[in-house]
PDB file of C-alpha atoms in Angstrom:
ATOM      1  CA  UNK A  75      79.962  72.004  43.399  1.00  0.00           C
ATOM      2  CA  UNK A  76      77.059  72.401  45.174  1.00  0.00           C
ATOM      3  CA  UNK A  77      75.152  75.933  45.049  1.00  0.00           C
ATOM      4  CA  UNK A  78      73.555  77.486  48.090  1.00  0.00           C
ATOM      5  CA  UNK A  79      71.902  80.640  46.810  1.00  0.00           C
ATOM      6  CA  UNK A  80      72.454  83.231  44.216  1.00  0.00           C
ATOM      7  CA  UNK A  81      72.827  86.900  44.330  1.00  0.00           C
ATOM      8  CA  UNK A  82      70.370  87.820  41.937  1.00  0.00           C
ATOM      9  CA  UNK A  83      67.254  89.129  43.640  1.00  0.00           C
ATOM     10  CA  UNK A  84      64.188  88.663  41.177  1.00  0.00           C
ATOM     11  CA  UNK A  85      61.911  91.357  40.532  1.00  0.00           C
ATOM     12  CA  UNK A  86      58.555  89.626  40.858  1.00  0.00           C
ATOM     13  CA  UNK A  87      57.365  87.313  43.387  1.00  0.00           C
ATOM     14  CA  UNK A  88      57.695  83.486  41.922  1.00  0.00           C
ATOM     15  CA  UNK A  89      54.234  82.202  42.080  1.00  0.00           C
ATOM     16  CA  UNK A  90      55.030  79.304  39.731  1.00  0.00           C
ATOM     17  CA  UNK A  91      58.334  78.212  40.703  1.00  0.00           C
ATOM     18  CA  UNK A  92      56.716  78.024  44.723  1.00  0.00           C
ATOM     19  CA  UNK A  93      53.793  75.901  42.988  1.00  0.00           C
ATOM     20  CA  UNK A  94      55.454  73.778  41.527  1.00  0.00           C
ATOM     21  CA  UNK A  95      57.394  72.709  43.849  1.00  0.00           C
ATOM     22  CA  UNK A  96      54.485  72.468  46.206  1.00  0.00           C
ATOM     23  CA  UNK A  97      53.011  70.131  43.659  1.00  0.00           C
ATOM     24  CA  UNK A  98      55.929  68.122  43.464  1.00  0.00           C
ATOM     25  CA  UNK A  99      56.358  68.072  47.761  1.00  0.00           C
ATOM     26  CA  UNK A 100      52.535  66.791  47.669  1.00  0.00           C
ATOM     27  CA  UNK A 101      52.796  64.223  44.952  1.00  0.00           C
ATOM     28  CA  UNK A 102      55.510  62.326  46.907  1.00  0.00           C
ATOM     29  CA  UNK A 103      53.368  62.788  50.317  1.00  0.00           C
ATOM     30  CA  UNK A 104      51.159  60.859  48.217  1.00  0.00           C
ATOM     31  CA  UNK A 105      53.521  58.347  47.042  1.00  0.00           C
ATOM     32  CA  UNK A 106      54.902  57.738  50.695  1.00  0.00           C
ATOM     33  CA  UNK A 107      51.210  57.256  51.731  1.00  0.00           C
ATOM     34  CA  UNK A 108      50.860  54.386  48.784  1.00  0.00           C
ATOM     35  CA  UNK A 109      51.666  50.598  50.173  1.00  0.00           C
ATOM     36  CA  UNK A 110      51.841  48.084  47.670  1.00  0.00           C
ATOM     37  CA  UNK A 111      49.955  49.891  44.781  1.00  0.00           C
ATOM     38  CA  UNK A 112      52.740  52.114  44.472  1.00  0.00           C
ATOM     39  CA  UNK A 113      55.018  50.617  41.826  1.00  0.00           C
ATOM     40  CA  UNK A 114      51.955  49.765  39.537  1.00  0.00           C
ATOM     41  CA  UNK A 115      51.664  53.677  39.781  1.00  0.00           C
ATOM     42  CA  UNK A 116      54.814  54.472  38.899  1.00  0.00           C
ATOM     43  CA  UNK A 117      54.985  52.432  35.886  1.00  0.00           C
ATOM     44  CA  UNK A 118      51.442  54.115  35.050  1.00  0.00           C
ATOM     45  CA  UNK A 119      52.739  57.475  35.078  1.00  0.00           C
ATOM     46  CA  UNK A 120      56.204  57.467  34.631  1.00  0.00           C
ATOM     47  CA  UNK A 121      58.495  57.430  31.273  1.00  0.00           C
ATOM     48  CA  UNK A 122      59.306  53.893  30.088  1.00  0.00           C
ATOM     49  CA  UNK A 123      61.236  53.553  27.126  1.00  0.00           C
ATOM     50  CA  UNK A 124      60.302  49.995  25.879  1.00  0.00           C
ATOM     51  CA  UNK A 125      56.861  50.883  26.769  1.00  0.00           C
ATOM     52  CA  UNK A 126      56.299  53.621  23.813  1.00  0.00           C
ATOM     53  CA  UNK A 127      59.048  51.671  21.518  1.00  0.00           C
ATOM     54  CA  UNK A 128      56.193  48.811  21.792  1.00  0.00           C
ATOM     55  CA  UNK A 129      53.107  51.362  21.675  1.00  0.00           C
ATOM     56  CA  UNK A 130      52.022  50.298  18.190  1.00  0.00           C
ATOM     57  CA  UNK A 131      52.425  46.246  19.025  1.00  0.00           C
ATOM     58  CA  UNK A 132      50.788  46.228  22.276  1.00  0.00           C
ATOM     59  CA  UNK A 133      47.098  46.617  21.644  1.00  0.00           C
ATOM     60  CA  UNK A 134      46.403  47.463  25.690  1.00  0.00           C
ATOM     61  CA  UNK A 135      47.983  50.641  25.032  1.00  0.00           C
ATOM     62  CA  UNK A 136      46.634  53.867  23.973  1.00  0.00           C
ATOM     63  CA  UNK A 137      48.338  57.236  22.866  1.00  0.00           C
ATOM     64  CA  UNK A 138      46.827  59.056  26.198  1.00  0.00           C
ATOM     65  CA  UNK A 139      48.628  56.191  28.398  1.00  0.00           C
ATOM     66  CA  UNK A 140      52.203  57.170  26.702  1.00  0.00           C
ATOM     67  CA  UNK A 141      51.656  60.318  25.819  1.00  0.00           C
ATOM     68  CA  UNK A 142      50.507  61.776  29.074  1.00  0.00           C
ATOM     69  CA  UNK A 143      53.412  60.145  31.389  1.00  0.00           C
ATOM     70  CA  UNK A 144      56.004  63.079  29.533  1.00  0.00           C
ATOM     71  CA  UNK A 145      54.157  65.342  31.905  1.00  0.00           C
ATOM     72  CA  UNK A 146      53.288  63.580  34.882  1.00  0.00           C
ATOM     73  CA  UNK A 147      56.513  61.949  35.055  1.00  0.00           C
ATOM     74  CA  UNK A 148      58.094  64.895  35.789  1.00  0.00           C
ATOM     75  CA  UNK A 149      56.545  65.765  39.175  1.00  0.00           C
ATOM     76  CA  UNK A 150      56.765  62.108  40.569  1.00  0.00           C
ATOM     77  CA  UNK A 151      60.414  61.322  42.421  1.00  0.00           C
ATOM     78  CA  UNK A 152      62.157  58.616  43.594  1.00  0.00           C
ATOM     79  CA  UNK A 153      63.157  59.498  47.315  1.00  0.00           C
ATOM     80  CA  UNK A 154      64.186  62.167  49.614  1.00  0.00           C
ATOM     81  CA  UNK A 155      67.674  63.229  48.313  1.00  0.00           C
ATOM     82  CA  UNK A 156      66.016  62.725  44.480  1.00  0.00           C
ATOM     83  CA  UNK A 157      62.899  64.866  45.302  1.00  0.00           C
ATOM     84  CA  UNK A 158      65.098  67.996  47.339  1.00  0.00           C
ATOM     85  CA  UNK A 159      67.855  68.347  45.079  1.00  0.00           C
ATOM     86  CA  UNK A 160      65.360  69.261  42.085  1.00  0.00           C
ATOM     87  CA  UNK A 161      63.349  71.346  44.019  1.00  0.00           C
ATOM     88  CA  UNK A 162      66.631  73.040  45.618  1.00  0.00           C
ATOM     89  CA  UNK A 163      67.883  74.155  41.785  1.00  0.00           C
ATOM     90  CA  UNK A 164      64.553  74.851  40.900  1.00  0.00           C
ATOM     91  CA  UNK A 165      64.333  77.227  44.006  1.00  0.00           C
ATOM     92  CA  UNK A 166      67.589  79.077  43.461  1.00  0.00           C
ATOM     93  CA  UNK A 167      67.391  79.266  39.511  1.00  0.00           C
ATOM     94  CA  UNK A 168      64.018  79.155  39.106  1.00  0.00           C
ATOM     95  CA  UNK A 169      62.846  83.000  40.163  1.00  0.00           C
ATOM     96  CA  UNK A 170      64.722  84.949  38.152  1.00  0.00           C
ATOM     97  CA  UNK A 171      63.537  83.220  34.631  1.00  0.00           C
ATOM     98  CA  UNK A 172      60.112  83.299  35.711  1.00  0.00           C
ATOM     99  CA  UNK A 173      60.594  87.150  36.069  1.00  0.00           C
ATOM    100  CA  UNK A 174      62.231  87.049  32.621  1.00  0.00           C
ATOM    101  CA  UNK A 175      59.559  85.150  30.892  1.00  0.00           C
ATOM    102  CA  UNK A 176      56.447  85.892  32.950  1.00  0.00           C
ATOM    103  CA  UNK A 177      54.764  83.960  35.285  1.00  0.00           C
ATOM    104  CA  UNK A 178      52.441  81.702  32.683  1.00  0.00           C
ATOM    105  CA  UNK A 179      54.930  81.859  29.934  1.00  0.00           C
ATOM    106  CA  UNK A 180      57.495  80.447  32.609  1.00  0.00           C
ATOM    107  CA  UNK A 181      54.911  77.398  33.240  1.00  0.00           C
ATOM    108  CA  UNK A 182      54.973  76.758  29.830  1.00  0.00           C
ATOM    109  CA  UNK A 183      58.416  76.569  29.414  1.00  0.00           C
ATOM    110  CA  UNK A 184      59.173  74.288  32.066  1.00  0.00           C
ATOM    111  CA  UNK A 185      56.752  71.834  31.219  1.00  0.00           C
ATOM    112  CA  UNK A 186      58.115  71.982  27.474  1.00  0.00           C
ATOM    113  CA  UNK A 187      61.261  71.192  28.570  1.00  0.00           C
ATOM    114  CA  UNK A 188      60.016  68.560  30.561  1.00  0.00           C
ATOM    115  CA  UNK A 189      58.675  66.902  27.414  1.00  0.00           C
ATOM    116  CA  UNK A 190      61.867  67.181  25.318  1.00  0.00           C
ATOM    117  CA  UNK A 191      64.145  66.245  28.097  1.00  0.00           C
ATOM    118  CA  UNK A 192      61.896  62.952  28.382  1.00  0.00           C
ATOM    119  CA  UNK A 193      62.216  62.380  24.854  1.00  0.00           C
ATOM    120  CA  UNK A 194      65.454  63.131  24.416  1.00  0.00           C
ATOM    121  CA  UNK A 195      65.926  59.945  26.965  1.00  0.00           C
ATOM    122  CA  UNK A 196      63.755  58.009  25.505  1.00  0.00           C
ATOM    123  CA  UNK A 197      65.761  58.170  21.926  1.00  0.00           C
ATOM    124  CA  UNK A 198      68.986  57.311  23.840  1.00  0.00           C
ATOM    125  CA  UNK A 199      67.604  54.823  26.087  1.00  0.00           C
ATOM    126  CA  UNK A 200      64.774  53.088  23.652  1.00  0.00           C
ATOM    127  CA  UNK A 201      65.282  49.409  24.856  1.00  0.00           C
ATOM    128  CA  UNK A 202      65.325  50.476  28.856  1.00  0.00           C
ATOM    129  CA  UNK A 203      62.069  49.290  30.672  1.00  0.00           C
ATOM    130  CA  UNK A 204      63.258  51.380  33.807  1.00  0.00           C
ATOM    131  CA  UNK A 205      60.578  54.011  34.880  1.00  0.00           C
ATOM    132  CA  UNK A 206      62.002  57.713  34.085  1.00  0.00           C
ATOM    133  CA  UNK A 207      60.596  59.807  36.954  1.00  0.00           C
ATOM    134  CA  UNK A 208      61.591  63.370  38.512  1.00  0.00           C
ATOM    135  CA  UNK A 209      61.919  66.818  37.488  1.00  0.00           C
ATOM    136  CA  UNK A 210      65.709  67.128  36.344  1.00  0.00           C
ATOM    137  CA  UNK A 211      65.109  67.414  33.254  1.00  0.00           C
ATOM    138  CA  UNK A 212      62.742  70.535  33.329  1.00  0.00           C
ATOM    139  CA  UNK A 213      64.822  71.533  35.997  1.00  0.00           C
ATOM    140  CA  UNK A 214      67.687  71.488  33.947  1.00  0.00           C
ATOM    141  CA  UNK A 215      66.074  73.332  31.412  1.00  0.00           C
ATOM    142  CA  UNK A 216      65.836  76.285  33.898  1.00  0.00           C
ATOM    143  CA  UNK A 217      69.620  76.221  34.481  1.00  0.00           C
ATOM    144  CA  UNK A 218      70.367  75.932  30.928  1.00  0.00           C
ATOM    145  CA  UNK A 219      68.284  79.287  30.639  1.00  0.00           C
ATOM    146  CA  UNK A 220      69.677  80.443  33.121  1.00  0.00           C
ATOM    147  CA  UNK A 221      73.452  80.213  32.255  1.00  0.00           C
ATOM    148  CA  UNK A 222      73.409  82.156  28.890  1.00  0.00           C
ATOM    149  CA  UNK A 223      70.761  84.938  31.065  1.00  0.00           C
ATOM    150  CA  UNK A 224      72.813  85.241  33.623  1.00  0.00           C
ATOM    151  CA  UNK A 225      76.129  83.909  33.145  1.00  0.00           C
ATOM    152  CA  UNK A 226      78.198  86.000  35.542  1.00  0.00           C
ATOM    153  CA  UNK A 227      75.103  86.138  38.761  1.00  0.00           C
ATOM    154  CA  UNK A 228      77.596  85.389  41.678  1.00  0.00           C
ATOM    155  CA  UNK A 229      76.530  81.901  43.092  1.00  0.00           C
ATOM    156  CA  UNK A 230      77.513  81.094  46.295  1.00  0.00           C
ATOM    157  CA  UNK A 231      78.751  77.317  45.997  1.00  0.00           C
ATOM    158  CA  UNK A 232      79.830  74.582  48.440  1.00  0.00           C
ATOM    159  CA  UNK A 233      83.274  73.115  47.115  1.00  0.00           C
ATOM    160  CA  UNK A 234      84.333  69.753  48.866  1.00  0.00           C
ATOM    161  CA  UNK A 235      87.973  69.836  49.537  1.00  0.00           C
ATOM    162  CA  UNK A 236      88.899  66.527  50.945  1.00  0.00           C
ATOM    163  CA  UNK A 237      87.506  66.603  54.363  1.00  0.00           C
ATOM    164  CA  UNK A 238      86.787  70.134  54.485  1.00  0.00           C
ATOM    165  CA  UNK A 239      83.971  72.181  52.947  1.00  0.00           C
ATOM    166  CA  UNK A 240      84.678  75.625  51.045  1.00  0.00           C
ATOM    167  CA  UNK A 241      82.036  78.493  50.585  1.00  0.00           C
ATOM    168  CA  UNK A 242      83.403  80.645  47.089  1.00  0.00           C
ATOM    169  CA  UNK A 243      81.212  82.727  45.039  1.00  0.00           C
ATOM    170  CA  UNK A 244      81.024  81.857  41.590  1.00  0.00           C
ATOM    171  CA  UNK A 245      80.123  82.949  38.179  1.00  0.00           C
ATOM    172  CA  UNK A 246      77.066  81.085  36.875  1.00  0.00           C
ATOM    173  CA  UNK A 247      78.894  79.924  33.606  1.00  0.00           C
ATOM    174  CA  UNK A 248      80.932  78.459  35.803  1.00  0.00           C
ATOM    175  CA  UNK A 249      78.746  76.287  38.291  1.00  0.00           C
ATOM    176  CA  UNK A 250      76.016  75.251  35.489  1.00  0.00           C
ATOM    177  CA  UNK A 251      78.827  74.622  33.023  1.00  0.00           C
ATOM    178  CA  UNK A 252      80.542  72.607  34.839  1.00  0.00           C
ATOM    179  CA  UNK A 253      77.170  71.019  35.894  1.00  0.00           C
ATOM    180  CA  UNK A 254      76.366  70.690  32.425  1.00  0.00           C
ATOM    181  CA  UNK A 255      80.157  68.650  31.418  1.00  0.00           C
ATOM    182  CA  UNK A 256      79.438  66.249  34.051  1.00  0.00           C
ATOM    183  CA  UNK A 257      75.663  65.423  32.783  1.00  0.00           C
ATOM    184  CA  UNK A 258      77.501  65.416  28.912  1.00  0.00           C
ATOM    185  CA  UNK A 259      80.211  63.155  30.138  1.00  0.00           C
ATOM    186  CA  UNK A 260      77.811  60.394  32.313  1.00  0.00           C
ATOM    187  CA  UNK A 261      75.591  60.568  29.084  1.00  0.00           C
ATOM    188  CA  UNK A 262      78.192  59.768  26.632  1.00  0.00           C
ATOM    189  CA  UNK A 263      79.480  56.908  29.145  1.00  0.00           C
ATOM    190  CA  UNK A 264      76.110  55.367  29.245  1.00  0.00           C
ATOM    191  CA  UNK A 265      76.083  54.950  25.672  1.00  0.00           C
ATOM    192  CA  UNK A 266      78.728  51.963  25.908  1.00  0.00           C
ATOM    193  CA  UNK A 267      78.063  51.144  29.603  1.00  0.00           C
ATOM    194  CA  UNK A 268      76.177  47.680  29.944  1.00  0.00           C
ATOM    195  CA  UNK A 269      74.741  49.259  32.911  1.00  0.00           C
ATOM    196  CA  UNK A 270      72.241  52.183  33.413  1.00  0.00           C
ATOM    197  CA  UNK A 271      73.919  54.455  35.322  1.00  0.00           C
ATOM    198  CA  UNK A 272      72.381  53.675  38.508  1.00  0.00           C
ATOM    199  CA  UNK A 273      68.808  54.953  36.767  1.00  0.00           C
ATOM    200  CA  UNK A 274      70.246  58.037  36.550  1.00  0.00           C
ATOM    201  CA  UNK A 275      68.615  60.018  32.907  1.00  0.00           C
ATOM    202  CA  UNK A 276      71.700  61.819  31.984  1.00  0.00           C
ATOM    203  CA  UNK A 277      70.471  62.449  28.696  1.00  0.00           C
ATOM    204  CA  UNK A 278      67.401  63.357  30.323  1.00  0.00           C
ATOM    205  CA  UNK A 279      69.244  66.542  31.587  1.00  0.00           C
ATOM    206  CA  UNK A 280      71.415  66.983  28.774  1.00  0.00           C
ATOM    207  CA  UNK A 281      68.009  67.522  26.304  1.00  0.00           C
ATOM    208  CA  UNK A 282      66.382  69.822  29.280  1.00  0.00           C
ATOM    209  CA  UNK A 283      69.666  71.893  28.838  1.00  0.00           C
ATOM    210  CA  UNK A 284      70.155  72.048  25.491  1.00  0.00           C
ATOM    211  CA  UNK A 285      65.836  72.734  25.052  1.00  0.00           C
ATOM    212  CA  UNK A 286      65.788  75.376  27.830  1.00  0.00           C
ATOM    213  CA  UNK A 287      68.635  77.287  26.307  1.00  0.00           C
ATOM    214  CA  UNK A 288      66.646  77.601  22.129  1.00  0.00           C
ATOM    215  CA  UNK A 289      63.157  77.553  23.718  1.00  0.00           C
ATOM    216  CA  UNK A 290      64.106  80.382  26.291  1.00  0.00           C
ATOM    217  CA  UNK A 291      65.297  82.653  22.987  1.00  0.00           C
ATOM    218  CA  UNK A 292      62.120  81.450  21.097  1.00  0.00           C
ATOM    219  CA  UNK A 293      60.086  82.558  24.100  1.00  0.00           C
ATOM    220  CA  UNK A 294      61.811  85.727  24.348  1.00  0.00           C
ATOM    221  CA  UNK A 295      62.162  86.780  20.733  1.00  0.00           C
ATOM    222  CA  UNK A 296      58.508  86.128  19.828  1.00  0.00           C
ATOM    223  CA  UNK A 297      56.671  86.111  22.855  1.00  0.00           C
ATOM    224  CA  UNK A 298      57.834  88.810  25.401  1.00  0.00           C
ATOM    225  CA  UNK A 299      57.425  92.189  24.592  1.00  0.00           C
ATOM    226  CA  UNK A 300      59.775  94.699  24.816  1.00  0.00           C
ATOM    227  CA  UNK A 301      58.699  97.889  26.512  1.00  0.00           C
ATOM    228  CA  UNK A 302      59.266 101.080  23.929  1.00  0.00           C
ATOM    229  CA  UNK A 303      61.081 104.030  24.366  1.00  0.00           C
ATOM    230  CA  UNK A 304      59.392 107.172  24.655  1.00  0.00           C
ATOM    231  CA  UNK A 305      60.086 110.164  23.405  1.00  0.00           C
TER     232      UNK A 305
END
């Protein structure tokens, strides 16, 4: 399934969803300027496992250079199709929490589910010295917000049938559940699988998910007022 748009007009414009992924679209302009420097960046500013699993034996390392790459990571990507399908969800799903949540609020919540989703791979994947990069995991945060917000927002979807390609309208239960079974079910395969799942962080989205879905009720409950009634 692949989404195209949803029919749920927002009622605010989405400063922070559009800057972010502005931020992420110049970021990777950077990283396609970079030559030979740019792996040693990566590495500098992305997620590695093994790295913070060796944090306390590896005096070169400080709690700023492993502690700051759960943010940064998350607006560096790995290539074309990598960098536009997170900014693609982001851009469909993206508006209408922001207008639920507030424009700084919204920030907030992304990047926190950033940092879990991040963790959440690094406690799955603790002996991997791959760089974690990219924004699916905030991303998926968003969707897993999404879903419970709006579970039945039509979505129009892209269906491959064999050769052919079919347009339906969806439920959003329906397109970010199903999203969410496949992330569950590469995760739990990795577990066992002697490879890494073609670098893909599948428990990466899974924790985004699951941490959008509390820390959007969290945000909401304690956070976002409620306009009264008058009488």
């Amino acid at each position: 399934m692949i989404p195209i748009r949803d029919k749920n007009p927002s009622g605010t414009f989405p400063y922070i969803t559009i800057g972010i992924i502005v931020i992420n679209v110049l970021i990777f302009l950077y990283e396609l300027s970079m030559d030979s420097g740019l792996g040693e960046f990566i590495m500098k500013y992305a997620v590695v496992p093994l790295k913070i699993k060796h944090y306390s034996q590896d005096p070169d390392l400080t709690f700023a250079s492993i502690s700051f790459p759960f943010i940064s990571s998350m607006f560096l990507h790995g290539g074309f199709i990598h960098l536009i399908g997170n900014m693609w969800y982001l851009w469909i799903f993206g508006d209408n929490i922001e207008d639920k949540l507030g424009h700084f609020k919204f920030f907030g919540f992304y990047i926190l589910c950033g940092i879990i989703a991040s963790s959440v791979h690094v406690l799955f994947n603790s002996q991997s010295d791959i760089p974690c990069i990219g924004a699916s995991g905030a991303v998926a945060g968003v969707l897993g917000a999404y879903m419970v917000t709006f579970p039945y927002a039509r979505i129009v979807t892209v269906i491959p049938l064999f050769i052919f390609l079919q347009v339906i309208e969806l439920p959003a239960m329906v397109v970010l559940g199903f999203w969410f079974v496949i992330q569950f079910f590469n995760g739990a395969t990795s577990i066992t699988a002697s490879t890494s799942g073609a670098g893909i962080a599948w428990w990466a989205h899974i924790g985004g998910f699951a941490a959008g879905i509390i820390i959007f009720y969290i945000i909401r409950i304690f956070f976002v007022r409620t306009p009264r009634m008058r009488r």
